[in-house]
PDB file of C-alpha atoms in Angstrom:
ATOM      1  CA  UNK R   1      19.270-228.871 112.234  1.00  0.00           C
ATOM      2  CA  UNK R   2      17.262-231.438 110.916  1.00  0.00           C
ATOM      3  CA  UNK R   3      18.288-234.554 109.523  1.00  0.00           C
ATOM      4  CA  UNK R   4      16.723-237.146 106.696  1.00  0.00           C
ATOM      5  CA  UNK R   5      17.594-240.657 107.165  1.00  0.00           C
ATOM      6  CA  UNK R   6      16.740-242.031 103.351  1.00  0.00           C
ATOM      7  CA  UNK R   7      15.971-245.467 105.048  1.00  0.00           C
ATOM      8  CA  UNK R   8      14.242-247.491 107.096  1.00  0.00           C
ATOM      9  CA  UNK R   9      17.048-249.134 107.958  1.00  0.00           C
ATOM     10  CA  UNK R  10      16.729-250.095 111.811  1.00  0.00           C
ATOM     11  CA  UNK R  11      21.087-250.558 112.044  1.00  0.00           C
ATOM     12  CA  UNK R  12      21.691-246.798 110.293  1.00  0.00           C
ATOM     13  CA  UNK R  13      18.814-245.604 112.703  1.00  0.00           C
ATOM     14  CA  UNK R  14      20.448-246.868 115.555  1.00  0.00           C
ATOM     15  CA  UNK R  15      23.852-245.720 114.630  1.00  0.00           C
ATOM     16  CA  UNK R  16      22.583-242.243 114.113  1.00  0.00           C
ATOM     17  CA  UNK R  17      20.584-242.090 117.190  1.00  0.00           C
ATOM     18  CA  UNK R  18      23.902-243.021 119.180  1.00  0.00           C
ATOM     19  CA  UNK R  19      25.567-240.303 117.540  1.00  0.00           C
ATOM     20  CA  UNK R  20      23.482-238.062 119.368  1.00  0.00           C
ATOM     21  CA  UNK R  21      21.292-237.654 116.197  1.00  0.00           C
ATOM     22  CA  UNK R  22      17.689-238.220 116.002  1.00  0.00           C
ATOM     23  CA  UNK R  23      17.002-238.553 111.849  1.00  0.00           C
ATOM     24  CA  UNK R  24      13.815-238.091 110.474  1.00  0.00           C
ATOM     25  CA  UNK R  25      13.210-241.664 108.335  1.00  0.00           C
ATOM     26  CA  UNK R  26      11.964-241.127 105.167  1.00  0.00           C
ATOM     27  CA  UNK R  27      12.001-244.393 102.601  1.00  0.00           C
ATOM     28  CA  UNK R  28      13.021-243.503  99.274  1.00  0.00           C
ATOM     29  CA  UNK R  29      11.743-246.453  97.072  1.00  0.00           C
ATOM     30  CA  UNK R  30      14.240-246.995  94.821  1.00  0.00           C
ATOM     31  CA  UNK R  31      13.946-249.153  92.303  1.00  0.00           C
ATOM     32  CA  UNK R  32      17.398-250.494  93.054  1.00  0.00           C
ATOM     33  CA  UNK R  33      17.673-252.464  90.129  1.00  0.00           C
ATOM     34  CA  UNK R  34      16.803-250.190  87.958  1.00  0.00           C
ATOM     35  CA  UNK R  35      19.114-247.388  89.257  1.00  0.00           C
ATOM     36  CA  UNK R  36      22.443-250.037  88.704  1.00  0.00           C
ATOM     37  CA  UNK R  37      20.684-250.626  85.101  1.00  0.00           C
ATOM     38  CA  UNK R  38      20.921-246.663  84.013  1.00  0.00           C
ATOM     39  CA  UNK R  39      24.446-246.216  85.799  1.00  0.00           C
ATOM     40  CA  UNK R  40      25.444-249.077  83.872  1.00  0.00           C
ATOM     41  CA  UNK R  41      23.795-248.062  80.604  1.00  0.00           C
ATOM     42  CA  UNK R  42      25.844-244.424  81.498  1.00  0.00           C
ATOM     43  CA  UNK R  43      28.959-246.135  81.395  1.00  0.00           C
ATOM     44  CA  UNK R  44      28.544-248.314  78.657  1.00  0.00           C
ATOM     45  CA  UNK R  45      29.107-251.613  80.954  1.00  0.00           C
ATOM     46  CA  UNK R  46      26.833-254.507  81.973  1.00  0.00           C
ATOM     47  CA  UNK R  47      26.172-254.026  85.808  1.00  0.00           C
ATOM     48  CA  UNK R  48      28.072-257.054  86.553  1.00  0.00           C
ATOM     49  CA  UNK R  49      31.145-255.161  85.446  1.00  0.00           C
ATOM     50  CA  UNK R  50      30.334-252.444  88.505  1.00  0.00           C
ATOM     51  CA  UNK R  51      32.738-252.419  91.228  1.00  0.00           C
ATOM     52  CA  UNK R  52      31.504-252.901  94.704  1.00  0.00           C
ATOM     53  CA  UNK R  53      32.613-249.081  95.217  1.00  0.00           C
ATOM     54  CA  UNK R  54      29.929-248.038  92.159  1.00  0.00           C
ATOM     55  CA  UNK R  55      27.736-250.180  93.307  1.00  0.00           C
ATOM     56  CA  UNK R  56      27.027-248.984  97.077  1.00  0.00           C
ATOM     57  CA  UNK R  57      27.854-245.459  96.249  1.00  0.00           C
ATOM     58  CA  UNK R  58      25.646-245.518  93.036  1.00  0.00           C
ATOM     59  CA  UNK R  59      22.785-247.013  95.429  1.00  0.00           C
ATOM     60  CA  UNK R  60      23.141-244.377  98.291  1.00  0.00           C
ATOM     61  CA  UNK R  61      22.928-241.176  95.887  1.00  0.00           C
ATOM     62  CA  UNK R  62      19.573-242.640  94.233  1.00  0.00           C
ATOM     63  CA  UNK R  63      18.579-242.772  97.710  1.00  0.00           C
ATOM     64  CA  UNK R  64      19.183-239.323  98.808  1.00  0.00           C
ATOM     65  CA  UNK R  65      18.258-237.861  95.785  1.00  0.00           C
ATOM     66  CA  UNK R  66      15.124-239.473  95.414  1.00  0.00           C
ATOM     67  CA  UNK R  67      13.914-238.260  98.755  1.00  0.00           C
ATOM     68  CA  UNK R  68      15.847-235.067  98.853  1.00  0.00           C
ATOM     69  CA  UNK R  69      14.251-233.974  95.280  1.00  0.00           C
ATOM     70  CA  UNK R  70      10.577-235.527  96.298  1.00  0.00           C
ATOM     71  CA  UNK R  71      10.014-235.774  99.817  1.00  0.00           C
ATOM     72  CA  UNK R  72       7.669-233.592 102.006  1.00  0.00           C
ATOM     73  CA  UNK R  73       8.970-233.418 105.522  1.00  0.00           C
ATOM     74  CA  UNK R  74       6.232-235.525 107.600  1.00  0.00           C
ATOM     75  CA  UNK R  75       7.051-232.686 110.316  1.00  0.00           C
ATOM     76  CA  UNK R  76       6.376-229.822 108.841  1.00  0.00           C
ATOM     77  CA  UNK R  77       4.308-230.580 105.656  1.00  0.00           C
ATOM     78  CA  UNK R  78       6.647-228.391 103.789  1.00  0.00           C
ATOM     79  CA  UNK R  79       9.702-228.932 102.126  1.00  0.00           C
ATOM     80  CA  UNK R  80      12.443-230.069 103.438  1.00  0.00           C
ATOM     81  CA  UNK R  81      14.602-228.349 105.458  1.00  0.00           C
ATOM     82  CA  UNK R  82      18.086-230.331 106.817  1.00  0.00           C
ATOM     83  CA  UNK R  83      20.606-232.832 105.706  1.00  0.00           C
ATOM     84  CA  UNK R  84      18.981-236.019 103.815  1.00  0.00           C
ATOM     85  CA  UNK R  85      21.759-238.965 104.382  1.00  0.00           C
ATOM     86  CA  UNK R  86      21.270-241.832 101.314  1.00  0.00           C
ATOM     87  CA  UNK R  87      23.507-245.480 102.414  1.00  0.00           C
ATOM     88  CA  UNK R  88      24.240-248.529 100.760  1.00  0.00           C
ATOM     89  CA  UNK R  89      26.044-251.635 101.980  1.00  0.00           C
ATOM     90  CA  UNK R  90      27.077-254.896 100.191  1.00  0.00           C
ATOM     91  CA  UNK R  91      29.629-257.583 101.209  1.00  0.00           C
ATOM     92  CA  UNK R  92      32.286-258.857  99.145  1.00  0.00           C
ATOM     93  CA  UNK R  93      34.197-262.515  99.866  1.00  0.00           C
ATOM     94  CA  UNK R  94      36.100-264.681  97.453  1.00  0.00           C
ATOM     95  CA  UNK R  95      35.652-262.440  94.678  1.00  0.00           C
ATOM     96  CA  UNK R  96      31.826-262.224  94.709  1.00  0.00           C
ATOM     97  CA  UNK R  97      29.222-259.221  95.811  1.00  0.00           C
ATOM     98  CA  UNK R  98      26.354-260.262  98.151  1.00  0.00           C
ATOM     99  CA  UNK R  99      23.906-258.385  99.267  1.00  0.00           C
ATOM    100  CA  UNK R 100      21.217-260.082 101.347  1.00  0.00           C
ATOM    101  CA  UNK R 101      20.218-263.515 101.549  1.00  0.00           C
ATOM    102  CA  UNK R 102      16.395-263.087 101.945  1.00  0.00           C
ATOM    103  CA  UNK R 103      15.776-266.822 102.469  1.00  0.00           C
ATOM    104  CA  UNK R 104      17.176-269.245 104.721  1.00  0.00           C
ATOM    105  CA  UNK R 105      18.741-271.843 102.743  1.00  0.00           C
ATOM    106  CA  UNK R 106      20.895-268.765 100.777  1.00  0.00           C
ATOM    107  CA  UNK R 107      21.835-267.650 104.603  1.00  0.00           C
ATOM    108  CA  UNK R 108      23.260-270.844 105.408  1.00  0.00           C
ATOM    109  CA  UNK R 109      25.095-271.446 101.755  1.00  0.00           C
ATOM    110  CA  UNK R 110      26.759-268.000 102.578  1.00  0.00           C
ATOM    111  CA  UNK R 111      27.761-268.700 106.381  1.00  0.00           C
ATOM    112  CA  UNK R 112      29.618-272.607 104.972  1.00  0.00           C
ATOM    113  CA  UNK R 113      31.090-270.707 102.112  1.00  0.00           C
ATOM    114  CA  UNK R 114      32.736-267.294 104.833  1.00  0.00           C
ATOM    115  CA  UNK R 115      33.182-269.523 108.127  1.00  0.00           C
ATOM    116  CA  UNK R 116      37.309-268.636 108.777  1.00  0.00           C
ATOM    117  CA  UNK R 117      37.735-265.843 105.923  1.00  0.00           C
ATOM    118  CA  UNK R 118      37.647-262.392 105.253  1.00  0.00           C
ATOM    119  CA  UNK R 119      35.832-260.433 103.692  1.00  0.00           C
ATOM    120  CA  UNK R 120      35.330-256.665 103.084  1.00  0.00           C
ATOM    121  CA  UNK R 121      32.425-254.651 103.900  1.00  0.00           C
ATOM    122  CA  UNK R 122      31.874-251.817 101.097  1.00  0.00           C
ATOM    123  CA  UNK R 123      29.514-248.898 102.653  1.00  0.00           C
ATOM    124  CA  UNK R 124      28.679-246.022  99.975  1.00  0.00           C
ATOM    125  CA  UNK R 125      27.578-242.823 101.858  1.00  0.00           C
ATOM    126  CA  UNK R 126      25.163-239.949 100.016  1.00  0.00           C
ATOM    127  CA  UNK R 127      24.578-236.234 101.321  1.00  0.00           C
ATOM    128  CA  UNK R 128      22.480-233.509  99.920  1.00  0.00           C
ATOM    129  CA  UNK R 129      22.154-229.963 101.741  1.00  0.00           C
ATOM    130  CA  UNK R 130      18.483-229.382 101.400  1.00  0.00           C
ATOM    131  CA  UNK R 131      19.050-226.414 104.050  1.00  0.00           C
ATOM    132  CA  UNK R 132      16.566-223.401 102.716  1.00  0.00           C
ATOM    133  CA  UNK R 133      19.271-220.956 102.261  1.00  0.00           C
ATOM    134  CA  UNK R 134      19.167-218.432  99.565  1.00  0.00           C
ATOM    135  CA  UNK R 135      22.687-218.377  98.681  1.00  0.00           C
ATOM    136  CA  UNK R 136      22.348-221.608  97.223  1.00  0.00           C
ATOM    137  CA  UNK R 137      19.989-220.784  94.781  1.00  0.00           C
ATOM    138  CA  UNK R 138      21.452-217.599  93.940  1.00  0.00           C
ATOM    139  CA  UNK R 139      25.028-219.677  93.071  1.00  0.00           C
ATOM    140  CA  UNK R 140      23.844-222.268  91.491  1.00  0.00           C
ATOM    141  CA  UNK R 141      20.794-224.531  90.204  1.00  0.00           C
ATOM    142  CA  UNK R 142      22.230-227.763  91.981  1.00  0.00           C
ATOM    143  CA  UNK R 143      21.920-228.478  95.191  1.00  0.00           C
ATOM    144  CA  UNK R 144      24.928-228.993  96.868  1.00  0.00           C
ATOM    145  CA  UNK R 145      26.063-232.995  97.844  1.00  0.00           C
ATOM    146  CA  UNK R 146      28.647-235.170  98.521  1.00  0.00           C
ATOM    147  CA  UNK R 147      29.289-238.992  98.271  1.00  0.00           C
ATOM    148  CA  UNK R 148      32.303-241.245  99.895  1.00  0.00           C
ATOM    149  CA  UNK R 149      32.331-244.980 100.091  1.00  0.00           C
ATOM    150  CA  UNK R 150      33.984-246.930 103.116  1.00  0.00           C
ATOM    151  CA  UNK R 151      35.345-250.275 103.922  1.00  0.00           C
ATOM    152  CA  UNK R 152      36.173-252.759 106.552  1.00  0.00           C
ATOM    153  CA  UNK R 153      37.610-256.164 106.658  1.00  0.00           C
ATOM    154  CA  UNK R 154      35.244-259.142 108.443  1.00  0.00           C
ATOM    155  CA  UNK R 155      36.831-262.165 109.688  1.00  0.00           C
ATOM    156  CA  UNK R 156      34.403-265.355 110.440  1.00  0.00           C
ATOM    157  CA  UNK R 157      35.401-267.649 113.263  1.00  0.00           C
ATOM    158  CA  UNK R 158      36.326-271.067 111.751  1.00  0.00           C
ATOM    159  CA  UNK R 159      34.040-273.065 114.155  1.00  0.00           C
ATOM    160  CA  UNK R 160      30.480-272.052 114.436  1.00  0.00           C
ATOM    161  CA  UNK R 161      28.461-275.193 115.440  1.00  0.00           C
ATOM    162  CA  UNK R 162      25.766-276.765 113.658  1.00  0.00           C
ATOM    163  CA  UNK R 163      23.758-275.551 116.302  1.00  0.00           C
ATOM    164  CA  UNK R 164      24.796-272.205 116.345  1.00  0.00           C
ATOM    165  CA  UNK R 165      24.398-271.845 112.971  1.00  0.00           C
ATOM    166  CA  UNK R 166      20.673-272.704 112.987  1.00  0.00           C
ATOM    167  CA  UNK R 167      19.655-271.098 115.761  1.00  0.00           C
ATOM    168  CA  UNK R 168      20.900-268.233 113.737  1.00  0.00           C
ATOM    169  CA  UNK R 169      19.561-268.868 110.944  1.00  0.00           C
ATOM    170  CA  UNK R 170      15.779-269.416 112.792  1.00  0.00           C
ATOM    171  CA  UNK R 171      16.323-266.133 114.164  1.00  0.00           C
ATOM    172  CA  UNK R 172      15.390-263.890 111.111  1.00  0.00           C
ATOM    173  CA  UNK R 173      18.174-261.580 111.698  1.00  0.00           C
ATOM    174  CA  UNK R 174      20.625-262.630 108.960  1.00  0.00           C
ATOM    175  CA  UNK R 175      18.156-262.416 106.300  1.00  0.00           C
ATOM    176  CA  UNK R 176      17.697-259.092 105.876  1.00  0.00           C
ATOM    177  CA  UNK R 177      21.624-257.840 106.214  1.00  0.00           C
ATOM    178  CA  UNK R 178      24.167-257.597 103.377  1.00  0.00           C
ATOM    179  CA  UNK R 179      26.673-260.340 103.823  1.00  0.00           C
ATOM    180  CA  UNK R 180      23.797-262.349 106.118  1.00  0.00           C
ATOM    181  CA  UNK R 181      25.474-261.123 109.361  1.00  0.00           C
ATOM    182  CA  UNK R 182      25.311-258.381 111.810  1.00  0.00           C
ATOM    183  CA  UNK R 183      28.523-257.055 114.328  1.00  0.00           C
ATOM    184  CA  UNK R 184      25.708-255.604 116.595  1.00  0.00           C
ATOM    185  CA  UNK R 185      23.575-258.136 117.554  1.00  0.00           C
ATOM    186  CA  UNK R 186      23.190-262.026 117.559  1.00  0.00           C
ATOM    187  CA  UNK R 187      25.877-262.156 115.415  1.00  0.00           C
ATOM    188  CA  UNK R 188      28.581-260.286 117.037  1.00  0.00           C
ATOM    189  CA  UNK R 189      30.346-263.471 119.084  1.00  0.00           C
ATOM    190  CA  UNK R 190      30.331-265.237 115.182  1.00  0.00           C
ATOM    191  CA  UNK R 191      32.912-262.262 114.370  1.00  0.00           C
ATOM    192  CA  UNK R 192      36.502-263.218 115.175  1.00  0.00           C
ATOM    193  CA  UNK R 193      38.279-259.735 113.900  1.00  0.00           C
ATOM    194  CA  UNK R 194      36.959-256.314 112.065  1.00  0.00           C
ATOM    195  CA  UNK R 195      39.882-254.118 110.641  1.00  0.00           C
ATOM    196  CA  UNK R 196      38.719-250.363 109.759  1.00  0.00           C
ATOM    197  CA  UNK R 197      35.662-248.620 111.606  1.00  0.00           C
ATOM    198  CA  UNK R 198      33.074-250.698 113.103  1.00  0.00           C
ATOM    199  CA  UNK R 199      30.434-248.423 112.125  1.00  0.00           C
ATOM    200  CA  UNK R 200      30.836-249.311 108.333  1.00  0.00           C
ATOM    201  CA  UNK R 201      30.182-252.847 109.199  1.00  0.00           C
ATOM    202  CA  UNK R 202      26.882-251.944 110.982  1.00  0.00           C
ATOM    203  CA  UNK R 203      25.766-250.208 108.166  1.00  0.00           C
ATOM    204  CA  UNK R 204      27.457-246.696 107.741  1.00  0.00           C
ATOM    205  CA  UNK R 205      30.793-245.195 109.108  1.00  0.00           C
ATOM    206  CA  UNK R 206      30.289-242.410 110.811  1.00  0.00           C
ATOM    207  CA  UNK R 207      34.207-240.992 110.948  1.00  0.00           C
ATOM    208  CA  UNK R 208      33.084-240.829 106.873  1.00  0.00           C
ATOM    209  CA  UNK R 209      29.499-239.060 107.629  1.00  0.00           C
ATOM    210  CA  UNK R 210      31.368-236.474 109.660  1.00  0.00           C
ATOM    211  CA  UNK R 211      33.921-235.842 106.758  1.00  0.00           C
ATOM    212  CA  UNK R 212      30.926-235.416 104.435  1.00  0.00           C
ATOM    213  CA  UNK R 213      29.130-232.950 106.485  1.00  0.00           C
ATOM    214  CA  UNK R 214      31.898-231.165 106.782  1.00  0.00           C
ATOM    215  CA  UNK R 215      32.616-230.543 103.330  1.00  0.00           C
ATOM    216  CA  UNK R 216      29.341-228.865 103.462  1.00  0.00           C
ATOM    217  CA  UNK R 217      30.307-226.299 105.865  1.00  0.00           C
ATOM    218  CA  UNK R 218      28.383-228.076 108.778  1.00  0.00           C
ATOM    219  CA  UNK R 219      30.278-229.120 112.404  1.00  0.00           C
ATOM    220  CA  UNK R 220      28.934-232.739 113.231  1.00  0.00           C
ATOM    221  CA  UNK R 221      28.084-231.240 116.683  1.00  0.00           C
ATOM    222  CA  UNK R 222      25.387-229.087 114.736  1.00  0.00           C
ATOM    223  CA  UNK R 223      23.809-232.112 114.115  1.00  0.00           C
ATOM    224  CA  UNK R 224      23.224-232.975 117.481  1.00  0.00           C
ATOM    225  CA  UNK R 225      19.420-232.777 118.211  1.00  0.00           C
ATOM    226  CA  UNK R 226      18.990-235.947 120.665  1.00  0.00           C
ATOM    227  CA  UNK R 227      18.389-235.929 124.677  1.00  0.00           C
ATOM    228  CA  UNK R 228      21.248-237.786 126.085  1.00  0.00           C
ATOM    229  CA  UNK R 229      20.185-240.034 129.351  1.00  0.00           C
ATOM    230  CA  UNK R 230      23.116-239.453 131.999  1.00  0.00           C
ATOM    231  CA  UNK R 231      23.390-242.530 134.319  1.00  0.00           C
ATOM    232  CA  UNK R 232      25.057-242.507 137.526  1.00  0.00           C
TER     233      UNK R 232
END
C-alpha cells in the first residue's frame, strides 16, 4: 500500500523509513498562517487564543488535505492511491508556543531561556484514506480521515557550555526544528530526560500513527513496503 508523506520533512521521513515504510513525499504548501487565521475566524477566537493541541492538529489536517484533495501521485501520474499522513509539531515552555527559530540569535535566546526545564512537545497527526475503493464513494461523499495529537515532556541539561552552545548554533541544525532542538542528532547529548514516546519528539509518534491507521481498517504491517538490510 502506498503511503503520502505531506512533507518534506527529513525527521518524519526518517522515522517512517525506520518503520519499515518508504512514503512517497509530497509538499503540501500550506499557507500555514493562513490556515490558523480561518480556524480561528471558525471559532470566533484570535489565533493567539489556540491551544497548542489546535494548533498542531489544525496544521497537520491542512496538510493532508491539501495534498490528499490536489495531489497527483509523481508515481503513477494518476490519482492517488494510499494513505496521505499530514504532521505538525510545536514546542511549548514557560507558558509560550515556539515553533522554529529560523535565525541564530532567536536559537540561542531560546536555548538561555530552556537550559534545566521542561517543556512539552505537542505533535498533531492527520490521515486521509485516499485508497480507490468503491465502497467509499458509494457510503459517503467524504473521504474517510482521522486526526490525534501527541505529547512528550523535554528536559534541558542545566550546563551546556558556551562552547557547546555555539558550535550548535553554527551547525544549522536547530534552526529549522520546533523548539530549536533535535533528540536525533547533534542535539541528543543536550537532552537530559524525555517522558512519553520518543518518536513525538522527533517529529511524529508512531504508537499514535498506528492507532490512526487502524481506525481505518488498515494493520500497520500493511504498510510495510521497505527492504530491510539484515546484518550479521
Amino acid at each position: 500500500m502506498r503511503v503520502y508523506l505531506a512533507s518534506t520533512s527529513p525527521a518524519r521521513l526518517m522515522l517512517l523509513r525506520s518503520s519499515g515504510i518508504e512514503p512517497i513525499a509530497i509538499p503540501s504548501q500550506v499557507d500555514e498562517d493562513a490556515a490558523l487565521e480561518r480556524v480561528a475566524a471558525d471559532r470566533g477566537v484570535r489565533v493567539a487564543d489556540l491551544s497548542p493541541e489546535t494548533v498542531v492538529l489544525e496544521l497537520a489536517r491542512a496538510k493532508a488535505e491539501a495534498v490528499a484533495g490536489s495531489a497527483v501521485d509523481p508515481v503513477s501520474g494518476g490519482d492517488l492511491d494510499g494513505l496521505v499522513i499530514g504532521g505538525d509539531s510545536m514546542f511549548e515552555i514557560d507558558g509560550r508556543v515556539l515553533g522554529k527559530p529560523y535565525v541564530p540569535q532567536v536559537a540561542r535566546e531560546r536555548w538561555l531561556a530552556q537550559l534545566g526545564k521542561t517543556g512539552t512537545l505537542w505533535s498533531g497527526h492527520w490521515v486521509v484514506d485516499c485508497r480507490r475503493r468503491s465502497d467509499v464513494a458509494e457510503v459517503a461523499d467524504v473521504v474517510p480521515a482521522v486526526g490525534r495529537v501527541a505529547s512528550a515532556q523535554v528536559t534541558f541539561v542545566d550546563d551546556l557550555s558556551e562552547a557547546e552552545l555555539e558550535a550548535y548554533i553554527a551547525s544549522g541544525e536547530p534552526l529549522q526544528v520546533a523548539g530549536a532542538f533535535t533528540i536525533d542528532s547533534l542535539a541528543a547529548p543536550f537532552i537530559e530526560r524525555v517522558d512519553g514516546d520518543p518518536s513525538t519528539v522527533v517529529g511524529m509518534s508512531l504508537p499514535t500513527l498506528r492507532r490512526m491507521v487502524r481506525e481505518l481498517g488498515i494493520e500497520w504491517h500493511e504498510l510495510w513496503n521497505r527492504a530491510r538490510e539484515h546484518r550479521g
